[in-house]
């Protein structure tokens, strides 16, 4: 029997491999795939398009705390969430290409009026990662990605609450994008790069793109028995 | 230099529900009709075909079917002394884009208003006295009666193939329907949708409390159906991808599924997608429209001459077009004069989420209009004098659109990330149901639409500016519904529940999705000094311009607006055919 990709014994090895080596030399064949038909790319083999090596290590280390491997169900790293985020940075979301981005901008507007920054989401990421890494160097004399789990949680929590302030980007906005995109990558169809093998859907019992339930409408209070399917026809 | 197209009898601006219907009616009348749609062309095949629609990220979260603020948006502020800021990305409301408009990506809740809602001001004054209307509340009568609209509600419901159960057939109350609805001349064309587990639980509890639960009238076909235009719908399979998605099954009523397939066959109809109308052109004295100017798919400016112009874009866009074209006097909130932009209103909603450890709801199984509803707290059921507010809501237990990125309710106190979050999503997904209130929103002197002084669109036109905030009357209404919902919630016996209702310190927030039921701004009425349109949706000032849509509502009804929008469109079309065409000119002399 093959081990589950997020089984306890493999977890330490996977995370260690991803975290300890620079992104440029990732590609050592660390496999997170257990039962693939058409294996998605392995996180360890993936060459990010938008993020540089230092940024990529940050994303890996942050996603690993936002949806960790520990406990029941897969974590963000086992489900390729960082790959999803990297792809989003190069797409319409990262470039805010659907958003109204004309001046004047009022950066200090009440949050009730939604996004009012002149920065594209990908610029928020770039500045947010740089500022958080600098903060960690100053505070702990370490890279964020090298911090122990509890310290990383503490830093992320401080970003979320706005307890850490940066000069050129909103720490809370940075955290909000990071968390939003992490959850999106966890639950979106695998076609977008995350939710590898629909593991997050299996975790919660969402059947994905099945989109046909007429026989199940009146089967009340019974768990739906079939596993998920994806847009490409993968079955889980 | 702008190119000039050959003349047409009618130019339709926008091609969603209202102008699809106008297209049928005016081609029937023998006119040569051209529709200009700002967005792309789209149809069930190939655009909504399975499996590509079953993609929550692309359609549910990234709003692929919606208007792109980069191309078109507005600005928002809370008060008349504030600086408005652009609605830079979508949140609170989601105007559609492309052929079919919002009619492609809606859930399909298809209501008629209660009869007294159409004459709300008169109803309040007659029953509770004019002095209960707050000084700045600017509610008005629609100027058309329920009895006049009844045949048109009936027609619209038959075109859409609504699934439901009548509660009042020609004055006779019917078991299982809504006992508080206006009279209906016929039963719904299709029986109610199959019931989901949440429906069953809510129905029992509502009955136990002496309320009258009934299935929400849904534009999701419960059976195969052929409508009066010969268009065919297939039975809904509860795929769960309704709101924000095009229907994969020809089951959700949309302009494509119910009207456009027939309309496109007509030789005297044509349409052009990717054509954005910039303004309605007027003759030298501003009394008559000569056509429209638009930007075509190549980015070139084109003049389209026409005898009749029907604005059938989304309500907010219609108001913008009136303002930038100089049709009607813009509203001024200080003096209270002027009419275009007046009485913008929204919708007041609230709800409870109930968590049950031992119940399986399978939330991904659903139709957009899948809900059990009570109307015991409707506008006509409430003593406004005693309760201290004007308005009402329907309450519903709905189960739909249960995809996990945007539909992941968790009990209060759940972590938003980390191992605790991962456990919470496992423990709660599929074990929650909701009970919501969907209610009226009154209009006020300082809630309105005008042109923004600071921000422009790609064509250099000023963006429209929305000035809006919540008012105490409407908060009192929703707080009343909160009590009713909390009572029902407790009777349902969940392990945990969470309430979400506007309170007296609530300010309008553009971020969370609320509803796309924006109304007002080009309101109908009987007096040109207080309304932009007469009772036939004809502009008072330029008699060959008619304006469709919920912009005509002088305040918001307690229901989803599409049923009333559809009926008003048929009502206006009848007036154009029977009164205007034989004798072009103002249909009402002020």
PDB file of C-alpha atoms in Angstrom, chain A residues 6 65-75 78 84 88 92-93 96-106 109-117 152-154 156-157 160 175 177 179-181 183-189 191-192 201-224 229-232, chain B residues 50-58 61-63 67-73 76-78 82-83 85-90 194-198 200 235-241 248-249 358-362 364-366 402-405 408 415-423 425-427 429-430 454-460 463 507-511:
ATOM      1  CA  UNK A   6       0.328  13.722   3.714  1.00  0.00           C
ATOM      2  CA  UNK A  65       1.405  27.457   8.072  1.00  0.00           C
ATOM      3  CA  UNK A  66      -1.868  28.781   6.608  1.00  0.00           C
ATOM      4  CA  UNK A  67      -2.959  25.247   5.731  1.00  0.00           C
ATOM      5  CA  UNK A  68      -0.466  22.997   7.480  1.00  0.00           C
ATOM      6  CA  UNK A  69       0.085  19.302   6.937  1.00  0.00           C
ATOM      7  CA  UNK A  70      -0.580  18.477  10.564  1.00  0.00           C
ATOM      8  CA  UNK A  71      -3.930  16.981  11.481  1.00  0.00           C
ATOM      9  CA  UNK A  72      -6.559  15.407   9.299  1.00  0.00           C
ATOM     10  CA  UNK A  73      -6.511  16.229   5.591  1.00  0.00           C
ATOM     11  CA  UNK A  74      -3.830  17.500   3.227  1.00  0.00           C
ATOM     12  CA  UNK A  75      -1.951  20.740   3.685  1.00  0.00           C
ATOM     13  CA  UNK A  78       0.716  18.534  -0.557  1.00  0.00           C
ATOM     14  CA  UNK A  84      -1.609  27.990  -7.901  1.00  0.00           C
ATOM     15  CA  UNK A  88      -2.332  33.680 -10.321  1.00  0.00           C
ATOM     16  CA  UNK A  92      -5.657  38.450 -14.580  1.00  0.00           C
ATOM     17  CA  UNK A  93      -5.735  38.469 -10.781  1.00  0.00           C
ATOM     18  CA  UNK A  96      -5.753  43.352 -11.682  1.00  0.00           C
ATOM     19  CA  UNK A  97      -6.654  43.424 -15.343  1.00  0.00           C
ATOM     20  CA  UNK A  98     -10.393  43.353 -14.627  1.00  0.00           C
ATOM     21  CA  UNK A  99     -10.202  46.068 -11.943  1.00  0.00           C
ATOM     22  CA  UNK A 100     -10.650  49.806 -12.294  1.00  0.00           C
ATOM     23  CA  UNK A 101      -7.122  51.054 -11.573  1.00  0.00           C
ATOM     24  CA  UNK A 102      -7.305  54.719 -12.569  1.00  0.00           C
ATOM     25  CA  UNK A 103      -6.071  57.521 -10.322  1.00  0.00           C
ATOM     26  CA  UNK A 104      -6.624  59.284  -8.036  1.00  0.00           C
ATOM     27  CA  UNK A 105      -6.055  56.683  -5.340  1.00  0.00           C
ATOM     28  CA  UNK A 106      -6.959  57.219  -1.734  1.00  0.00           C
ATOM     29  CA  UNK A 109      -9.820  55.132   2.632  1.00  0.00           C
ATOM     30  CA  UNK A 110     -12.137  53.249   4.932  1.00  0.00           C
ATOM     31  CA  UNK A 111     -12.022  49.516   4.221  1.00  0.00           C
ATOM     32  CA  UNK A 112     -15.773  49.727   3.549  1.00  0.00           C
ATOM     33  CA  UNK A 113     -14.924  51.029   0.068  1.00  0.00           C
ATOM     34  CA  UNK A 114     -12.900  47.974  -0.891  1.00  0.00           C
ATOM     35  CA  UNK A 115      -9.563  47.933  -2.652  1.00  0.00           C
ATOM     36  CA  UNK A 116      -8.263  51.482  -3.106  1.00  0.00           C
ATOM     37  CA  UNK A 117      -4.537  50.917  -3.564  1.00  0.00           C
ATOM     38  CA  UNK A 152       6.038  31.755  11.567  1.00  0.00           C
ATOM     39  CA  UNK A 153       2.514  31.578  12.959  1.00  0.00           C
ATOM     40  CA  UNK A 154       3.264  34.545  15.172  1.00  0.00           C
ATOM     41  CA  UNK A 156       1.562  35.734  10.058  1.00  0.00           C
ATOM     42  CA  UNK A 157      -0.803  36.556  12.887  1.00  0.00           C
ATOM     43  CA  UNK A 160      -3.175  39.678   9.746  1.00  0.00           C
ATOM     44  CA  UNK A 175      -1.882  38.880   4.364  1.00  0.00           C
ATOM     45  CA  UNK A 177      -4.359  38.270  -0.508  1.00  0.00           C
ATOM     46  CA  UNK A 179      -4.819  33.831   2.738  1.00  0.00           C
ATOM     47  CA  UNK A 180      -7.481  34.312   0.070  1.00  0.00           C
ATOM     48  CA  UNK A 181      -5.286  32.832  -2.655  1.00  0.00           C
ATOM     49  CA  UNK A 183      -7.736  28.918   0.197  1.00  0.00           C
ATOM     50  CA  UNK A 184      -8.596  29.392  -3.476  1.00  0.00           C
ATOM     51  CA  UNK A 185      -5.685  27.174  -4.496  1.00  0.00           C
ATOM     52  CA  UNK A 186      -6.751  24.576  -1.953  1.00  0.00           C
ATOM     53  CA  UNK A 187     -10.370  24.334  -3.156  1.00  0.00           C
ATOM     54  CA  UNK A 188     -10.249  25.362  -6.852  1.00  0.00           C
ATOM     55  CA  UNK A 189     -10.335  22.812  -9.627  1.00  0.00           C
ATOM     56  CA  UNK A 191      -6.866  22.848 -13.645  1.00  0.00           C
ATOM     57  CA  UNK A 192      -5.658  26.033 -11.918  1.00  0.00           C
ATOM     58  CA  UNK A 201     -12.308  18.125  -2.089  1.00  0.00           C
ATOM     59  CA  UNK A 202     -11.975  14.599  -0.738  1.00  0.00           C
ATOM     60  CA  UNK A 203     -11.147  16.052   2.671  1.00  0.00           C
ATOM     61  CA  UNK A 204     -14.478  17.871   2.914  1.00  0.00           C
ATOM     62  CA  UNK A 205     -16.685  15.693   0.675  1.00  0.00           C
ATOM     63  CA  UNK A 206     -17.200  18.041  -2.303  1.00  0.00           C
ATOM     64  CA  UNK A 207     -17.748  16.104  -5.567  1.00  0.00           C
ATOM     65  CA  UNK A 208     -16.224  18.809  -7.774  1.00  0.00           C
ATOM     66  CA  UNK A 209     -17.506  19.097 -11.314  1.00  0.00           C
ATOM     67  CA  UNK A 210     -19.997  16.206 -11.238  1.00  0.00           C
ATOM     68  CA  UNK A 211     -22.816  18.712 -11.710  1.00  0.00           C
ATOM     69  CA  UNK A 212     -25.663  16.188 -11.880  1.00  0.00           C
ATOM     70  CA  UNK A 213     -27.615  15.203  -8.818  1.00  0.00           C
ATOM     71  CA  UNK A 214     -31.237  14.747  -9.801  1.00  0.00           C
ATOM     72  CA  UNK A 215     -31.407  11.307  -8.179  1.00  0.00           C
ATOM     73  CA  UNK A 216     -29.927  12.652  -4.973  1.00  0.00           C
ATOM     74  CA  UNK A 217     -32.139  15.635  -4.233  1.00  0.00           C
ATOM     75  CA  UNK A 218     -34.597  13.722  -2.093  1.00  0.00           C
ATOM     76  CA  UNK A 219     -32.127  11.335  -0.477  1.00  0.00           C
ATOM     77  CA  UNK A 220     -32.271  13.321   2.705  1.00  0.00           C
ATOM     78  CA  UNK A 221     -29.676  13.264   5.440  1.00  0.00           C
ATOM     79  CA  UNK A 222     -27.441  10.778   3.622  1.00  0.00           C
ATOM     80  CA  UNK A 223     -23.857  11.554   2.741  1.00  0.00           C
ATOM     81  CA  UNK A 224     -23.318  11.636  -1.036  1.00  0.00           C
ATOM     82  CA  UNK A 229     -14.280  14.523 -10.614  1.00  0.00           C
ATOM     83  CA  UNK A 230     -12.301  17.398 -12.082  1.00  0.00           C
ATOM     84  CA  UNK A 231     -12.761  19.496 -15.194  1.00  0.00           C
ATOM     85  CA  UNK A 232     -10.232  17.317 -16.994  1.00  0.00           C
TER      86      UNK A 232
ATOM     87  CA  UNK B  50     -20.301  21.249 -19.432  1.00  0.00           C
ATOM     88  CA  UNK B  51     -17.755  20.867 -17.978  1.00  0.00           C
ATOM     89  CA  UNK B  52     -16.263  24.307 -18.305  1.00  0.00           C
ATOM     90  CA  UNK B  53     -19.024  26.032 -16.319  1.00  0.00           C
ATOM     91  CA  UNK B  54     -18.298  23.825 -13.270  1.00  0.00           C
ATOM     92  CA  UNK B  55     -15.299  26.011 -12.420  1.00  0.00           C
ATOM     93  CA  UNK B  56     -15.840  27.905  -9.208  1.00  0.00           C
ATOM     94  CA  UNK B  57     -12.633  29.920  -9.404  1.00  0.00           C
ATOM     95  CA  UNK B  58     -13.197  31.296 -12.900  1.00  0.00           C
ATOM     96  CA  UNK B  61     -14.802  33.886  -7.628  1.00  0.00           C
ATOM     97  CA  UNK B  62     -13.195  35.758 -10.556  1.00  0.00           C
ATOM     98  CA  UNK B  63     -16.580  36.815 -12.020  1.00  0.00           C
ATOM     99  CA  UNK B  67     -19.032  43.400 -16.018  1.00  0.00           C
ATOM    100  CA  UNK B  68     -15.345  44.242 -15.691  1.00  0.00           C
ATOM    101  CA  UNK B  69     -14.836  47.372 -13.586  1.00  0.00           C
ATOM    102  CA  UNK B  70     -11.796  48.152 -15.746  1.00  0.00           C
ATOM    103  CA  UNK B  71     -14.268  48.803 -18.555  1.00  0.00           C
ATOM    104  CA  UNK B  72     -17.227  50.108 -16.600  1.00  0.00           C
ATOM    105  CA  UNK B  73     -17.862  50.914 -12.976  1.00  0.00           C
ATOM    106  CA  UNK B  76     -19.605  55.128  -4.137  1.00  0.00           C
ATOM    107  CA  UNK B  77     -19.920  57.333  -1.075  1.00  0.00           C
ATOM    108  CA  UNK B  78     -22.038  57.306   2.073  1.00  0.00           C
ATOM    109  CA  UNK B  82     -18.147  62.814   1.111  1.00  0.00           C
ATOM    110  CA  UNK B  83     -15.769  62.194  -1.791  1.00  0.00           C
ATOM    111  CA  UNK B  85     -14.358  56.312  -4.411  1.00  0.00           C
ATOM    112  CA  UNK B  86     -14.434  53.912  -7.354  1.00  0.00           C
ATOM    113  CA  UNK B  87     -15.967  50.461  -7.005  1.00  0.00           C
ATOM    114  CA  UNK B  88     -12.637  49.107  -8.225  1.00  0.00           C
ATOM    115  CA  UNK B  89     -13.455  45.432  -8.099  1.00  0.00           C
ATOM    116  CA  UNK B  90     -16.728  43.647  -7.747  1.00  0.00           C
ATOM    117  CA  UNK B 194     -38.037  18.577  -5.765  1.00  0.00           C
ATOM    118  CA  UNK B 195     -37.425  19.385  -2.107  1.00  0.00           C
ATOM    119  CA  UNK B 196     -34.014  19.208  -0.435  1.00  0.00           C
ATOM    120  CA  UNK B 197     -33.413  18.284   3.199  1.00  0.00           C
ATOM    121  CA  UNK B 198     -33.195  21.866   4.451  1.00  0.00           C
ATOM    122  CA  UNK B 200     -38.114  19.636   4.693  1.00  0.00           C
ATOM    123  CA  UNK B 235     -35.456  19.547 -16.188  1.00  0.00           C
ATOM    124  CA  UNK B 236     -32.965  21.009 -13.727  1.00  0.00           C
ATOM    125  CA  UNK B 237     -30.575  18.369 -12.410  1.00  0.00           C
ATOM    126  CA  UNK B 238     -29.552  20.363  -9.329  1.00  0.00           C
ATOM    127  CA  UNK B 239     -25.967  20.684 -10.572  1.00  0.00           C
ATOM    128  CA  UNK B 240     -25.339  23.422  -8.023  1.00  0.00           C
ATOM    129  CA  UNK B 241     -23.774  25.909 -10.473  1.00  0.00           C
ATOM    130  CA  UNK B 248     -25.326  23.867 -18.693  1.00  0.00           C
ATOM    131  CA  UNK B 249     -28.727  22.179 -18.999  1.00  0.00           C
ATOM    132  CA  UNK B 358     -25.366  14.954  12.798  1.00  0.00           C
ATOM    133  CA  UNK B 359     -27.095  16.172   9.626  1.00  0.00           C
ATOM    134  CA  UNK B 360     -25.913  15.809   6.020  1.00  0.00           C
ATOM    135  CA  UNK B 361     -27.091  18.574   3.702  1.00  0.00           C
ATOM    136  CA  UNK B 362     -24.945  17.901   0.599  1.00  0.00           C
ATOM    137  CA  UNK B 364     -23.472  21.086  -3.679  1.00  0.00           C
ATOM    138  CA  UNK B 365     -26.872  19.622  -4.639  1.00  0.00           C
ATOM    139  CA  UNK B 366     -28.994  22.615  -5.416  1.00  0.00           C
ATOM    140  CA  UNK B 402     -22.471  25.088  -2.321  1.00  0.00           C
ATOM    141  CA  UNK B 403     -19.001  25.308  -3.812  1.00  0.00           C
ATOM    142  CA  UNK B 404     -16.293  25.420  -1.168  1.00  0.00           C
ATOM    143  CA  UNK B 405     -14.261  28.556  -1.929  1.00  0.00           C
ATOM    144  CA  UNK B 408     -17.702  27.615   3.600  1.00  0.00           C
ATOM    145  CA  UNK B 415      -9.875  29.862  13.220  1.00  0.00           C
ATOM    146  CA  UNK B 416      -9.499  31.497   9.811  1.00  0.00           C
ATOM    147  CA  UNK B 417      -6.343  29.517   9.007  1.00  0.00           C
ATOM    148  CA  UNK B 418      -4.007  26.867  10.360  1.00  0.00           C
ATOM    149  CA  UNK B 419      -4.688  23.328  11.527  1.00  0.00           C
ATOM    150  CA  UNK B 420      -7.806  24.468  13.381  1.00  0.00           C
ATOM    151  CA  UNK B 421      -9.270  25.895  10.180  1.00  0.00           C
ATOM    152  CA  UNK B 422      -8.520  22.723   8.274  1.00  0.00           C
ATOM    153  CA  UNK B 423     -10.337  20.712  10.931  1.00  0.00           C
ATOM    154  CA  UNK B 425     -13.837  22.914   7.226  1.00  0.00           C
ATOM    155  CA  UNK B 426     -13.851  19.130   7.534  1.00  0.00           C
ATOM    156  CA  UNK B 427     -16.274  19.194  10.460  1.00  0.00           C
ATOM    157  CA  UNK B 429     -18.813  21.564   5.255  1.00  0.00           C
ATOM    158  CA  UNK B 430     -22.085  19.872   4.421  1.00  0.00           C
ATOM    159  CA  UNK B 454     -13.284  63.042 -10.341  1.00  0.00           C
ATOM    160  CA  UNK B 455     -13.311  59.722 -12.181  1.00  0.00           C
ATOM    161  CA  UNK B 456     -13.887  58.855 -15.842  1.00  0.00           C
ATOM    162  CA  UNK B 457     -14.241  55.760 -17.998  1.00  0.00           C
ATOM    163  CA  UNK B 458     -12.181  54.732 -21.038  1.00  0.00           C
ATOM    164  CA  UNK B 459     -14.185  57.054 -23.241  1.00  0.00           C
ATOM    165  CA  UNK B 460     -13.666  60.072 -21.021  1.00  0.00           C
ATOM    166  CA  UNK B 463     -18.387  57.644 -13.986  1.00  0.00           C
ATOM    167  CA  UNK B 507     -22.508  51.539   7.102  1.00  0.00           C
ATOM    168  CA  UNK B 508     -22.855  50.361   3.534  1.00  0.00           C
ATOM    169  CA  UNK B 509     -19.904  48.104   2.708  1.00  0.00           C
ATOM    170  CA  UNK B 510     -19.042  47.495  -0.967  1.00  0.00           C
ATOM    171  CA  UNK B 511     -16.992  44.355  -0.216  1.00  0.00           C
TER     172      UNK B 511
END
